[in-house]
Amino acid sequence: MIDNINWYPGHMKKTRELIKENLKLVDMVIEVIDARIPVSSRNPIIDEITGTKPRLILLNKSDLSDEKANADWVEHFRKNGQNCMTINCMTGTGVRELFRYLEKLKAEKNKDSVRNRAYRLMIVGVPNVGKSSLINRMTGRKSTRTGDRPGVTKGKQWLSLENGMQLLDTPGILWPKFEDPKAGLNLAFCGSIRDEILEVSDLALELIKVLSEDYPDLLMKRYKLDDLYREGDCSEETGYPLETENEIALANMEAVARKRGWILPGKRIDYERAGKTILDEFRSGAIGRISLEKTHD
């Protein structure tokens, strides 16, 4: 397993301070997390900073995650007293339900007020979970830059909605060290950590281990494999029995590469191309709807 994924540039520290400074100005915090990794994409620092401030958890990219897992996670958060909804900020699915919920909260806030006060929201989350896409959906225009690279949004931005609500966007905030190495890996799989700080082929190898265990049928279907290599099978490259987890994953990666024709001169496997494509196809949902984390309820 890839160890010691640490990512805490200076702007992350500034974001933490920004959230703390502006928390008193907002009525609610909207925390956007990745539905494929609801645990790994939740920053525990946000719990600490926001305290008792009302919060809504949005499971974004829910079209990319396992449908049953989505329902289980919504139930899990609600059981723990946290409001939660699924959403797809790219297509807009769930945005109408979100507005209805927020309008109800705004009405409750203003029910005893002579003047209709603006309802203010702060949007937080780790990089690349879809905060900017959510804001674009809520405002109906491209108010912030979006992309599939973490760290696109910088600085503080107040944005007004047609219904009088105001949004405070914040840059994505990660934490200095992942106590569980799997959390760092999951974030890397989903693109919340820049690929430049990791070996893409190594990262894809780790992803193949997970998919071979939890979603073998999707992996075989996507890459038209008759079967996956398992312990004791003989490697096509060496002819020796596969014994370790890494050997088995590598054999499966090589099988995918041969099927797709990712071969270099001398019949060598193009591991870089294989790794990049496998990661891209997982992130886009081309392999299928996959949840890397499940509830234990």
PDB file of C-alpha atoms in Angstrom:
ATOM      1  CA  MET A   1       0.000   0.000   0.000  1.00  0.00           C
ATOM      2  CA  ILE A   2       1.124   3.551  -0.727  1.00  0.00           C
ATOM      3  CA  ASP A   3       2.000   5.173   2.604  1.00  0.00           C
ATOM      4  CA  ASN A   4       2.506   8.685   3.952  1.00  0.00           C
ATOM      5  CA  ILE A   5       0.265  10.723   1.661  1.00  0.00           C
ATOM      6  CA  ASN A   6       0.501  14.157   3.285  1.00  0.00           C
ATOM      7  CA  TRP A   7      -0.880  17.298   1.663  1.00  0.00           C
ATOM      8  CA  TYR A   8      -1.203  20.523   3.602  1.00  0.00           C
ATOM      9  CA  PRO A   9      -0.053  23.536   1.558  1.00  0.00           C
ATOM     10  CA  GLY A  10      -0.194  27.024   3.001  1.00  0.00           C
ATOM     11  CA  HIS A  11      -3.568  27.944   1.506  1.00  0.00           C
ATOM     12  CA  MET A  12      -5.168  25.029   3.410  1.00  0.00           C
ATOM     13  CA  LYS A  13      -4.148  26.634   6.706  1.00  0.00           C
ATOM     14  CA  LYS A  14      -5.577  29.971   5.525  1.00  0.00           C
ATOM     15  CA  THR A  15      -8.844  28.226   4.627  1.00  0.00           C
ATOM     16  CA  ARG A  16      -9.187  26.872   8.152  1.00  0.00           C
ATOM     17  CA  GLU A  17      -8.739  30.379   9.534  1.00  0.00           C
ATOM     18  CA  LEU A  18     -11.193  31.755   6.944  1.00  0.00           C
ATOM     19  CA  ILE A  19     -13.907  29.315   8.022  1.00  0.00           C
ATOM     20  CA  LYS A  20     -13.438  30.135  11.704  1.00  0.00           C
ATOM     21  CA  GLU A  21     -13.505  33.890  11.073  1.00  0.00           C
ATOM     22  CA  ASN A  22     -16.691  33.826   8.983  1.00  0.00           C
ATOM     23  CA  LEU A  23     -18.688  31.174  10.803  1.00  0.00           C
ATOM     24  CA  LYS A  24     -20.530  33.771  12.896  1.00  0.00           C
ATOM     25  CA  LEU A  25     -21.771  35.447   9.696  1.00  0.00           C
ATOM     26  CA  VAL A  26     -23.677  32.434   8.372  1.00  0.00           C
ATOM     27  CA  ASP A  27     -26.864  30.608   9.361  1.00  0.00           C
ATOM     28  CA  MET A  28     -25.871  27.177   8.088  1.00  0.00           C
ATOM     29  CA  VAL A  29     -22.860  25.219   6.862  1.00  0.00           C
ATOM     30  CA  ILE A  30     -23.287  23.015   3.794  1.00  0.00           C
ATOM     31  CA  GLU A  31     -20.652  20.302   3.824  1.00  0.00           C
ATOM     32  CA  VAL A  32     -20.087  18.705   0.416  1.00  0.00           C
ATOM     33  CA  ILE A  33     -18.579  15.222   0.458  1.00  0.00           C
ATOM     34  CA  ASP A  34     -17.911  12.577  -2.186  1.00  0.00           C
ATOM     35  CA  ALA A  35     -20.629   9.911  -2.128  1.00  0.00           C
ATOM     36  CA  ARG A  36     -18.064   7.262  -3.133  1.00  0.00           C
ATOM     37  CA  ILE A  37     -15.988   7.939  -0.006  1.00  0.00           C
ATOM     38  CA  PRO A  38     -18.222   9.539   2.653  1.00  0.00           C
ATOM     39  CA  VAL A  39     -15.734   8.902   5.458  1.00  0.00           C
ATOM     40  CA  SER A  40     -12.467   9.769   3.722  1.00  0.00           C
ATOM     41  CA  SER A  41     -13.889  12.944   2.149  1.00  0.00           C
ATOM     42  CA  ARG A  42     -15.109  14.324   5.476  1.00  0.00           C
ATOM     43  CA  ASN A  43     -12.482  16.471   7.114  1.00  0.00           C
ATOM     44  CA  PRO A  44     -12.627  16.054  10.926  1.00  0.00           C
ATOM     45  CA  ILE A  45     -11.297  19.596  11.269  1.00  0.00           C
ATOM     46  CA  ILE A  46     -14.632  20.859   9.903  1.00  0.00           C
ATOM     47  CA  ASP A  47     -16.437  19.142  12.799  1.00  0.00           C
ATOM     48  CA  GLU A  48     -14.116  20.909  15.221  1.00  0.00           C
ATOM     49  CA  ILE A  49     -14.408  24.336  13.568  1.00  0.00           C
ATOM     50  CA  THR A  50     -18.169  24.447  12.946  1.00  0.00           C
ATOM     51  CA  GLY A  51     -19.156  23.102  16.348  1.00  0.00           C
ATOM     52  CA  THR A  52     -22.920  23.397  16.917  1.00  0.00           C
ATOM     53  CA  LYS A  53     -23.623  25.516  13.824  1.00  0.00           C
ATOM     54  CA  PRO A  54     -26.503  23.918  11.818  1.00  0.00           C
ATOM     55  CA  ARG A  55     -25.082  21.758   9.050  1.00  0.00           C
ATOM     56  CA  LEU A  56     -26.337  19.913   5.988  1.00  0.00           C
ATOM     57  CA  ILE A  57     -24.266  17.101   4.484  1.00  0.00           C
ATOM     58  CA  LEU A  58     -24.529  16.686   0.708  1.00  0.00           C
ATOM     59  CA  LEU A  59     -23.459  13.373  -0.816  1.00  0.00           C
ATOM     60  CA  ASN A  60     -22.302  14.712  -4.167  1.00  0.00           C
ATOM     61  CA  LYS A  61     -21.386  12.624  -7.225  1.00  0.00           C
ATOM     62  CA  SER A  62     -24.068  10.202  -6.083  1.00  0.00           C
ATOM     63  CA  ASP A  63     -24.522   9.101  -9.698  1.00  0.00           C
ATOM     64  CA  LEU A  64     -21.011   7.597  -9.550  1.00  0.00           C
ATOM     65  CA  SER A  65     -21.549   5.670  -6.324  1.00  0.00           C
ATOM     66  CA  ASP A  66     -23.441   2.481  -5.532  1.00  0.00           C
ATOM     67  CA  GLU A  67     -27.168   3.291  -5.258  1.00  0.00           C
ATOM     68  CA  LYS A  68     -27.747   1.064  -2.224  1.00  0.00           C
ATOM     69  CA  ALA A  69     -24.687   2.491  -0.501  1.00  0.00           C
ATOM     70  CA  ASN A  70     -26.081   6.002  -1.043  1.00  0.00           C
ATOM     71  CA  ALA A  71     -29.319   5.108   0.750  1.00  0.00           C
ATOM     72  CA  ASP A  72     -27.383   3.440   3.557  1.00  0.00           C
ATOM     73  CA  TRP A  73     -25.196   6.504   4.080  1.00  0.00           C
ATOM     74  CA  VAL A  74     -28.144   8.922   4.151  1.00  0.00           C
ATOM     75  CA  GLU A  75     -29.773   6.725   6.795  1.00  0.00           C
ATOM     76  CA  HIS A  76     -26.491   6.469   8.703  1.00  0.00           C
ATOM     77  CA  PHE A  77     -26.013  10.247   8.940  1.00  0.00           C
ATOM     78  CA  ARG A  78     -29.646  10.841   9.875  1.00  0.00           C
ATOM     79  CA  LYS A  79     -29.422   8.217  12.618  1.00  0.00           C
ATOM     80  CA  ASN A  80     -26.514  10.210  13.999  1.00  0.00           C
ATOM     81  CA  GLY A  81     -28.537  13.426  14.035  1.00  0.00           C
ATOM     82  CA  GLN A  82     -27.028  14.954  10.885  1.00  0.00           C
ATOM     83  CA  ASN A  83     -29.176  16.153   7.992  1.00  0.00           C
ATOM     84  CA  CYS A  84     -28.070  14.535   4.734  1.00  0.00           C
ATOM     85  CA  MET A  85     -29.139  14.522   1.072  1.00  0.00           C
ATOM     86  CA  THR A  86     -27.825  12.986  -2.158  1.00  0.00           C
ATOM     87  CA  ILE A  87     -27.084  15.283  -5.079  1.00  0.00           C
ATOM     88  CA  ASN A  88     -25.435  15.377  -8.479  1.00  0.00           C
ATOM     89  CA  CYS A  89     -24.125  18.874  -9.056  1.00  0.00           C
ATOM     90  CA  MET A  90     -23.129  18.175 -12.655  1.00  0.00           C
ATOM     91  CA  THR A  91     -26.642  17.206 -13.788  1.00  0.00           C
ATOM     92  CA  GLY A  92     -28.598  19.156 -11.168  1.00  0.00           C
ATOM     93  CA  THR A  93     -30.306  16.098  -9.688  1.00  0.00           C
ATOM     94  CA  GLY A  94     -31.300  16.906  -6.102  1.00  0.00           C
ATOM     95  CA  VAL A  95     -30.821  20.690  -6.397  1.00  0.00           C
ATOM     96  CA  ARG A  96     -34.578  21.375  -6.391  1.00  0.00           C
ATOM     97  CA  GLU A  97     -34.990  19.343  -3.192  1.00  0.00           C
ATOM     98  CA  LEU A  98     -32.070  21.252  -1.681  1.00  0.00           C
ATOM     99  CA  PHE A  99     -33.734  24.613  -2.436  1.00  0.00           C
ATOM    100  CA  ARG A 100     -37.018  23.463  -0.912  1.00  0.00           C
ATOM    101  CA  TYR A 101     -35.193  22.454   2.268  1.00  0.00           C
ATOM    102  CA  LEU A 102     -33.303  25.767   2.473  1.00  0.00           C
ATOM    103  CA  GLU A 103     -36.460  27.825   1.807  1.00  0.00           C
ATOM    104  CA  LYS A 104     -38.125  26.076   4.734  1.00  0.00           C
ATOM    105  CA  LEU A 105     -35.191  26.980   7.006  1.00  0.00           C
ATOM    106  CA  LYS A 106     -35.237  30.573   5.781  1.00  0.00           C
ATOM    107  CA  ALA A 107     -38.970  30.839   6.532  1.00  0.00           C
ATOM    108  CA  GLU A 108     -38.420  29.490  10.041  1.00  0.00           C
ATOM    109  CA  LYS A 109     -35.656  32.032  10.651  1.00  0.00           C
ATOM    110  CA  ASN A 110     -37.829  34.949   9.549  1.00  0.00           C
ATOM    111  CA  LYS A 111     -41.171  33.885  11.011  1.00  0.00           C
ATOM    112  CA  ASP A 112     -40.895  36.304  13.952  1.00  0.00           C
ATOM    113  CA  SER A 113     -38.938  39.027  12.128  1.00  0.00           C
ATOM    114  CA  VAL A 114     -40.414  42.291  10.914  1.00  0.00           C
ATOM    115  CA  ARG A 115     -37.756  42.471   8.185  1.00  0.00           C
ATOM    116  CA  ASN A 116     -37.022  39.549   5.875  1.00  0.00           C
ATOM    117  CA  ARG A 117     -33.365  38.860   6.565  1.00  0.00           C
ATOM    118  CA  ALA A 118     -31.043  37.131   4.092  1.00  0.00           C
ATOM    119  CA  TYR A 119     -30.276  33.503   4.793  1.00  0.00           C
ATOM    120  CA  ARG A 120     -26.528  33.001   4.630  1.00  0.00           C
ATOM    121  CA  LEU A 121     -24.772  29.741   3.811  1.00  0.00           C
ATOM    122  CA  MET A 122     -21.164  28.626   3.973  1.00  0.00           C
ATOM    123  CA  ILE A 123     -20.057  25.838   1.644  1.00  0.00           C
ATOM    124  CA  VAL A 124     -17.129  23.723   2.795  1.00  0.00           C
ATOM    125  CA  GLY A 125     -15.407  20.492   1.834  1.00  0.00           C
ATOM    126  CA  VAL A 126     -12.140  18.935   0.703  1.00  0.00           C
ATOM    127  CA  PRO A 127     -10.824  19.708  -2.796  1.00  0.00           C
ATOM    128  CA  ASN A 128     -12.597  18.312  -5.842  1.00  0.00           C
ATOM    129  CA  VAL A 129     -15.802  17.157  -4.138  1.00  0.00           C
ATOM    130  CA  GLY A 130     -17.892  19.527  -6.268  1.00  0.00           C
ATOM    131  CA  LYS A 131     -18.340  22.716  -4.234  1.00  0.00           C
ATOM    132  CA  SER A 132     -17.932  25.005  -7.234  1.00  0.00           C
ATOM    133  CA  SER A 133     -20.305  22.908  -9.344  1.00  0.00           C
ATOM    134  CA  LEU A 134     -22.877  23.154  -6.550  1.00  0.00           C
ATOM    135  CA  ILE A 135     -22.569  26.932  -6.441  1.00  0.00           C
ATOM    136  CA  ASN A 136     -22.929  27.146 -10.211  1.00  0.00           C
ATOM    137  CA  ARG A 137     -26.137  25.109  -9.963  1.00  0.00           C
ATOM    138  CA  MET A 138     -27.500  27.228  -7.129  1.00  0.00           C
ATOM    139  CA  THR A 139     -26.729  30.547  -8.820  1.00  0.00           C
ATOM    140  CA  GLY A 140     -27.671  29.409 -12.311  1.00  0.00           C
ATOM    141  CA  ARG A 141     -24.462  30.706 -13.828  1.00  0.00           C
ATOM    142  CA  LYS A 142     -20.752  29.962 -13.817  1.00  0.00           C
ATOM    143  CA  SER A 143     -19.826  32.038 -10.794  1.00  0.00           C
ATOM    144  CA  THR A 144     -16.720  30.078  -9.887  1.00  0.00           C
ATOM    145  CA  ARG A 145     -14.112  28.217 -11.837  1.00  0.00           C
ATOM    146  CA  THR A 146     -14.625  24.484 -11.870  1.00  0.00           C
ATOM    147  CA  GLY A 147     -12.417  21.632 -12.946  1.00  0.00           C
ATOM    148  CA  ASP A 148     -11.385  18.117 -12.126  1.00  0.00           C
ATOM    149  CA  ARG A 149      -8.168  19.290 -10.524  1.00  0.00           C
ATOM    150  CA  PRO A 150      -8.091  19.978  -6.770  1.00  0.00           C
ATOM    151  CA  GLY A 151      -7.442  23.468  -5.525  1.00  0.00           C
ATOM    152  CA  VAL A 152      -9.130  25.379  -8.376  1.00  0.00           C
ATOM    153  CA  THR A 153     -11.142  27.704  -6.096  1.00  0.00           C
ATOM    154  CA  LYS A 154      -9.088  30.258  -4.159  1.00  0.00           C
ATOM    155  CA  GLY A 155     -10.025  33.044  -1.736  1.00  0.00           C
ATOM    156  CA  LYS A 156     -13.359  34.114  -0.250  1.00  0.00           C
ATOM    157  CA  GLN A 157     -16.385  34.706  -2.463  1.00  0.00           C
ATOM    158  CA  TRP A 158     -19.867  35.887  -1.390  1.00  0.00           C
ATOM    159  CA  LEU A 159     -22.483  35.063  -4.012  1.00  0.00           C
ATOM    160  CA  SER A 160     -26.144  36.151  -4.055  1.00  0.00           C
ATOM    161  CA  LEU A 161     -29.025  33.934  -5.174  1.00  0.00           C
ATOM    162  CA  GLU A 162     -32.244  35.122  -6.787  1.00  0.00           C
ATOM    163  CA  ASN A 163     -34.231  34.071  -3.701  1.00  0.00           C
ATOM    164  CA  GLY A 164     -32.201  36.420  -1.519  1.00  0.00           C
ATOM    165  CA  MET A 165     -29.903  33.804   0.012  1.00  0.00           C
ATOM    166  CA  GLN A 166     -26.168  34.379   0.080  1.00  0.00           C
ATOM    167  CA  LEU A 167     -23.393  31.805  -0.301  1.00  0.00           C
ATOM    168  CA  LEU A 168     -19.868  31.933   1.054  1.00  0.00           C
ATOM    169  CA  ASP A 169     -17.547  29.676  -0.914  1.00  0.00           C
ATOM    170  CA  THR A 170     -14.256  28.528   0.610  1.00  0.00           C
ATOM    171  CA  PRO A 171     -11.254  26.776  -0.940  1.00  0.00           C
ATOM    172  CA  GLY A 172     -10.988  23.042  -0.290  1.00  0.00           C
ATOM    173  CA  ILE A 173      -9.442  22.120   3.025  1.00  0.00           C
ATOM    174  CA  LEU A 174      -7.444  18.968   3.693  1.00  0.00           C
ATOM    175  CA  TRP A 175      -5.639  18.011   6.878  1.00  0.00           C
ATOM    176  CA  PRO A 176      -1.917  17.536   7.582  1.00  0.00           C
ATOM    177  CA  LYS A 177      -1.855  13.759   8.041  1.00  0.00           C
ATOM    178  CA  PHE A 178      -4.191  10.866   7.337  1.00  0.00           C
ATOM    179  CA  GLU A 179      -4.387   8.642  10.413  1.00  0.00           C
ATOM    180  CA  ASP A 180      -5.767   5.834   8.257  1.00  0.00           C
ATOM    181  CA  PRO A 181      -3.662   5.296   5.091  1.00  0.00           C
ATOM    182  CA  LYS A 182      -6.828   4.101   3.320  1.00  0.00           C
ATOM    183  CA  ALA A 183      -8.322   7.578   3.660  1.00  0.00           C
ATOM    184  CA  GLY A 184      -5.412   9.104   1.760  1.00  0.00           C
ATOM    185  CA  LEU A 185      -5.658   6.407  -0.882  1.00  0.00           C
ATOM    186  CA  ASN A 186      -9.406   6.866  -1.315  1.00  0.00           C
ATOM    187  CA  LEU A 187      -8.993  10.613  -1.771  1.00  0.00           C
ATOM    188  CA  ALA A 188      -6.233   9.967  -4.303  1.00  0.00           C
ATOM    189  CA  PHE A 189      -8.410   7.449  -6.177  1.00  0.00           C
ATOM    190  CA  CYS A 190     -11.168  10.056  -6.475  1.00  0.00           C
ATOM    191  CA  GLY A 191      -8.830  12.876  -7.512  1.00  0.00           C
ATOM    192  CA  SER A 192      -8.857  14.982  -4.341  1.00  0.00           C
ATOM    193  CA  ILE A 193      -5.066  14.777  -4.125  1.00  0.00           C
ATOM    194  CA  ARG A 194      -3.029  15.885  -7.114  1.00  0.00           C
ATOM    195  CA  ASP A 195      -1.803  12.981  -9.234  1.00  0.00           C
ATOM    196  CA  GLU A 196       1.526  14.779  -9.595  1.00  0.00           C
ATOM    197  CA  ILE A 197       2.550  13.861  -6.033  1.00  0.00           C
ATOM    198  CA  LEU A 198       1.925  10.143  -6.613  1.00  0.00           C
ATOM    199  CA  GLU A 199       2.983   7.495  -9.115  1.00  0.00           C
ATOM    200  CA  VAL A 200      -0.139   7.072 -11.236  1.00  0.00           C
ATOM    201  CA  SER A 201       0.652   3.444 -12.103  1.00  0.00           C
ATOM    202  CA  ASP A 202       1.139   2.581  -8.415  1.00  0.00           C
ATOM    203  CA  LEU A 203      -2.121   4.314  -7.504  1.00  0.00           C
ATOM    204  CA  ALA A 204      -4.006   2.432 -10.229  1.00  0.00           C
ATOM    205  CA  LEU A 205      -2.508  -0.823  -8.958  1.00  0.00           C
ATOM    206  CA  GLU A 206      -3.971  -0.105  -5.512  1.00  0.00           C
ATOM    207  CA  LEU A 207      -7.342   0.682  -7.088  1.00  0.00           C
ATOM    208  CA  ILE A 208      -7.312  -2.620  -8.985  1.00  0.00           C
ATOM    209  CA  LYS A 209      -6.818  -4.437  -5.664  1.00  0.00           C
ATOM    210  CA  VAL A 210      -9.980  -2.814  -4.319  1.00  0.00           C
ATOM    211  CA  LEU A 211     -12.070  -3.327  -7.452  1.00  0.00           C
ATOM    212  CA  SER A 212     -10.966  -6.954  -7.818  1.00  0.00           C
ATOM    213  CA  GLU A 213     -12.215  -7.611  -4.301  1.00  0.00           C
ATOM    214  CA  ASP A 214     -15.409  -5.526  -4.179  1.00  0.00           C
ATOM    215  CA  TYR A 215     -16.508  -5.080  -7.819  1.00  0.00           C
ATOM    216  CA  PRO A 216     -14.889  -7.882  -9.883  1.00  0.00           C
ATOM    217  CA  ASP A 217     -17.824  -8.155 -12.293  1.00  0.00           C
ATOM    218  CA  LEU A 218     -17.686  -4.455 -13.192  1.00  0.00           C
ATOM    219  CA  LEU A 219     -13.925  -4.653 -13.721  1.00  0.00           C
ATOM    220  CA  MET A 220     -14.212  -7.695 -16.002  1.00  0.00           C
ATOM    221  CA  LYS A 221     -17.134  -6.235 -17.947  1.00  0.00           C
ATOM    222  CA  ARG A 222     -15.460  -2.884 -18.575  1.00  0.00           C
ATOM    223  CA  TYR A 223     -12.213  -4.422 -19.844  1.00  0.00           C
ATOM    224  CA  LYS A 224     -13.756  -7.513 -21.453  1.00  0.00           C
ATOM    225  CA  LEU A 225     -11.835  -9.959 -19.270  1.00  0.00           C
ATOM    226  CA  ASP A 226     -13.015 -13.557 -19.057  1.00  0.00           C
ATOM    227  CA  ASP A 227     -11.782 -13.781 -15.473  1.00  0.00           C
ATOM    228  CA  LEU A 228      -9.426 -12.126 -12.999  1.00  0.00           C
ATOM    229  CA  TYR A 229      -6.138 -13.519 -11.785  1.00  0.00           C
ATOM    230  CA  ARG A 230      -6.211 -14.965  -8.278  1.00  0.00           C
ATOM    231  CA  GLU A 231      -3.720 -16.419  -5.832  1.00  0.00           C
ATOM    232  CA  GLY A 232      -2.075 -19.534  -7.284  1.00  0.00           C
ATOM    233  CA  ASP A 233      -2.717 -18.631 -10.931  1.00  0.00           C
ATOM    234  CA  CYS A 234       0.374 -18.421 -13.119  1.00  0.00           C
ATOM    235  CA  SER A 235       1.525 -15.039 -14.386  1.00  0.00           C
ATOM    236  CA  GLU A 236       1.467 -14.670 -18.171  1.00  0.00           C
ATOM    237  CA  GLU A 237       4.584 -12.522 -17.948  1.00  0.00           C
ATOM    238  CA  THR A 238       6.756 -14.815 -15.777  1.00  0.00           C
ATOM    239  CA  GLY A 239       4.989 -18.161 -15.801  1.00  0.00           C
ATOM    240  CA  TYR A 240       5.363 -18.396 -12.016  1.00  0.00           C
ATOM    241  CA  PRO A 241       2.423 -18.777  -9.582  1.00  0.00           C
ATOM    242  CA  LEU A 242       1.057 -15.514  -8.199  1.00  0.00           C
ATOM    243  CA  GLU A 243       1.474 -15.358  -4.414  1.00  0.00           C
ATOM    244  CA  THR A 244       1.277 -11.797  -3.141  1.00  0.00           C
ATOM    245  CA  GLU A 245      -1.502  -9.208  -3.394  1.00  0.00           C
ATOM    246  CA  ASN A 246       0.760  -6.970  -5.486  1.00  0.00           C
ATOM    247  CA  GLU A 247       1.606  -9.780  -7.918  1.00  0.00           C
ATOM    248  CA  ILE A 248      -2.073 -10.579  -8.423  1.00  0.00           C
ATOM    249  CA  ALA A 249      -3.048  -6.915  -8.948  1.00  0.00           C
ATOM    250  CA  LEU A 250      -0.163  -6.418 -11.366  1.00  0.00           C
ATOM    251  CA  ALA A 251      -1.216  -9.475 -13.391  1.00  0.00           C
ATOM    252  CA  ASN A 252      -4.761  -8.061 -13.627  1.00  0.00           C
ATOM    253  CA  MET A 253      -3.434  -4.648 -14.644  1.00  0.00           C
ATOM    254  CA  GLU A 254      -1.313  -6.273 -17.352  1.00  0.00           C
ATOM    255  CA  ALA A 255      -4.336  -8.255 -18.564  1.00  0.00           C
ATOM    256  CA  VAL A 256      -6.285  -4.986 -18.927  1.00  0.00           C
ATOM    257  CA  ALA A 257      -3.363  -3.385 -20.778  1.00  0.00           C
ATOM    258  CA  ARG A 258      -3.068  -6.288 -23.222  1.00  0.00           C
ATOM    259  CA  LYS A 259      -6.812  -6.259 -23.848  1.00  0.00           C
ATOM    260  CA  ARG A 260      -6.752  -2.532 -24.601  1.00  0.00           C
ATOM    261  CA  GLY A 261      -3.515  -2.701 -26.620  1.00  0.00           C
ATOM    262  CA  TRP A 262      -1.472  -0.511 -24.290  1.00  0.00           C
ATOM    263  CA  ILE A 263       1.801  -2.058 -25.402  1.00  0.00           C
ATOM    264  CA  LEU A 264       5.156  -0.365 -26.006  1.00  0.00           C
ATOM    265  CA  PRO A 265       7.835  -1.484 -28.480  1.00  0.00           C
ATOM    266  CA  GLY A 266       9.362  -4.787 -27.448  1.00  0.00           C
ATOM    267  CA  LYS A 267       5.963  -6.010 -26.213  1.00  0.00           C
ATOM    268  CA  ARG A 268       6.385  -4.074 -22.984  1.00  0.00           C
ATOM    269  CA  ILE A 269       3.299  -3.039 -20.985  1.00  0.00           C
ATOM    270  CA  ASP A 270       2.620   0.716 -20.997  1.00  0.00           C
ATOM    271  CA  TYR A 271       1.986   0.945 -17.245  1.00  0.00           C
ATOM    272  CA  GLU A 272       1.705   4.735 -17.208  1.00  0.00           C
ATOM    273  CA  ARG A 273      -1.016   4.792 -19.858  1.00  0.00           C
ATOM    274  CA  ALA A 274      -2.794   1.857 -18.224  1.00  0.00           C
ATOM    275  CA  GLY A 275      -2.692   3.528 -14.814  1.00  0.00           C
ATOM    276  CA  LYS A 276      -3.919   6.901 -16.050  1.00  0.00           C
ATOM    277  CA  THR A 277      -6.765   5.405 -18.089  1.00  0.00           C
ATOM    278  CA  ILE A 278      -7.975   3.094 -15.314  1.00  0.00           C
ATOM    279  CA  LEU A 279      -8.040   6.009 -12.854  1.00  0.00           C
ATOM    280  CA  ASP A 280      -9.793   8.299 -15.350  1.00  0.00           C
ATOM    281  CA  GLU A 281     -12.418   5.661 -16.126  1.00  0.00           C
ATOM    282  CA  PHE A 282     -13.074   5.014 -12.437  1.00  0.00           C
ATOM    283  CA  ARG A 283     -13.425   8.736 -11.726  1.00  0.00           C
ATOM    284  CA  SER A 284     -15.779   9.311 -14.658  1.00  0.00           C
ATOM    285  CA  GLY A 285     -17.975   6.330 -13.767  1.00  0.00           C
ATOM    286  CA  ALA A 286     -17.092   4.461 -16.962  1.00  0.00           C
ATOM    287  CA  ILE A 287     -16.259   1.315 -14.969  1.00  0.00           C
ATOM    288  CA  GLY A 288     -19.597   1.530 -13.138  1.00  0.00           C
ATOM    289  CA  ARG A 289     -21.229   2.859  -9.983  1.00  0.00           C
ATOM    290  CA  ILE A 290     -18.723   2.152  -7.231  1.00  0.00           C
ATOM    291  CA  SER A 291     -18.662   2.979  -3.513  1.00  0.00           C
ATOM    292  CA  LEU A 292     -15.265   2.545  -1.897  1.00  0.00           C
ATOM    293  CA  GLU A 293     -16.737   2.904   1.590  1.00  0.00           C
ATOM    294  CA  LYS A 294     -19.821   1.227   3.056  1.00  0.00           C
ATOM    295  CA  THR A 295     -21.614   1.789   6.345  1.00  0.00           C
ATOM    296  CA  HIS A 296     -21.305  -0.737   9.151  1.00  0.00           C
ATOM    297  CA  ASP A 297     -24.789  -0.106  10.556  1.00  0.00           C
TER     298      ASP A 297
END
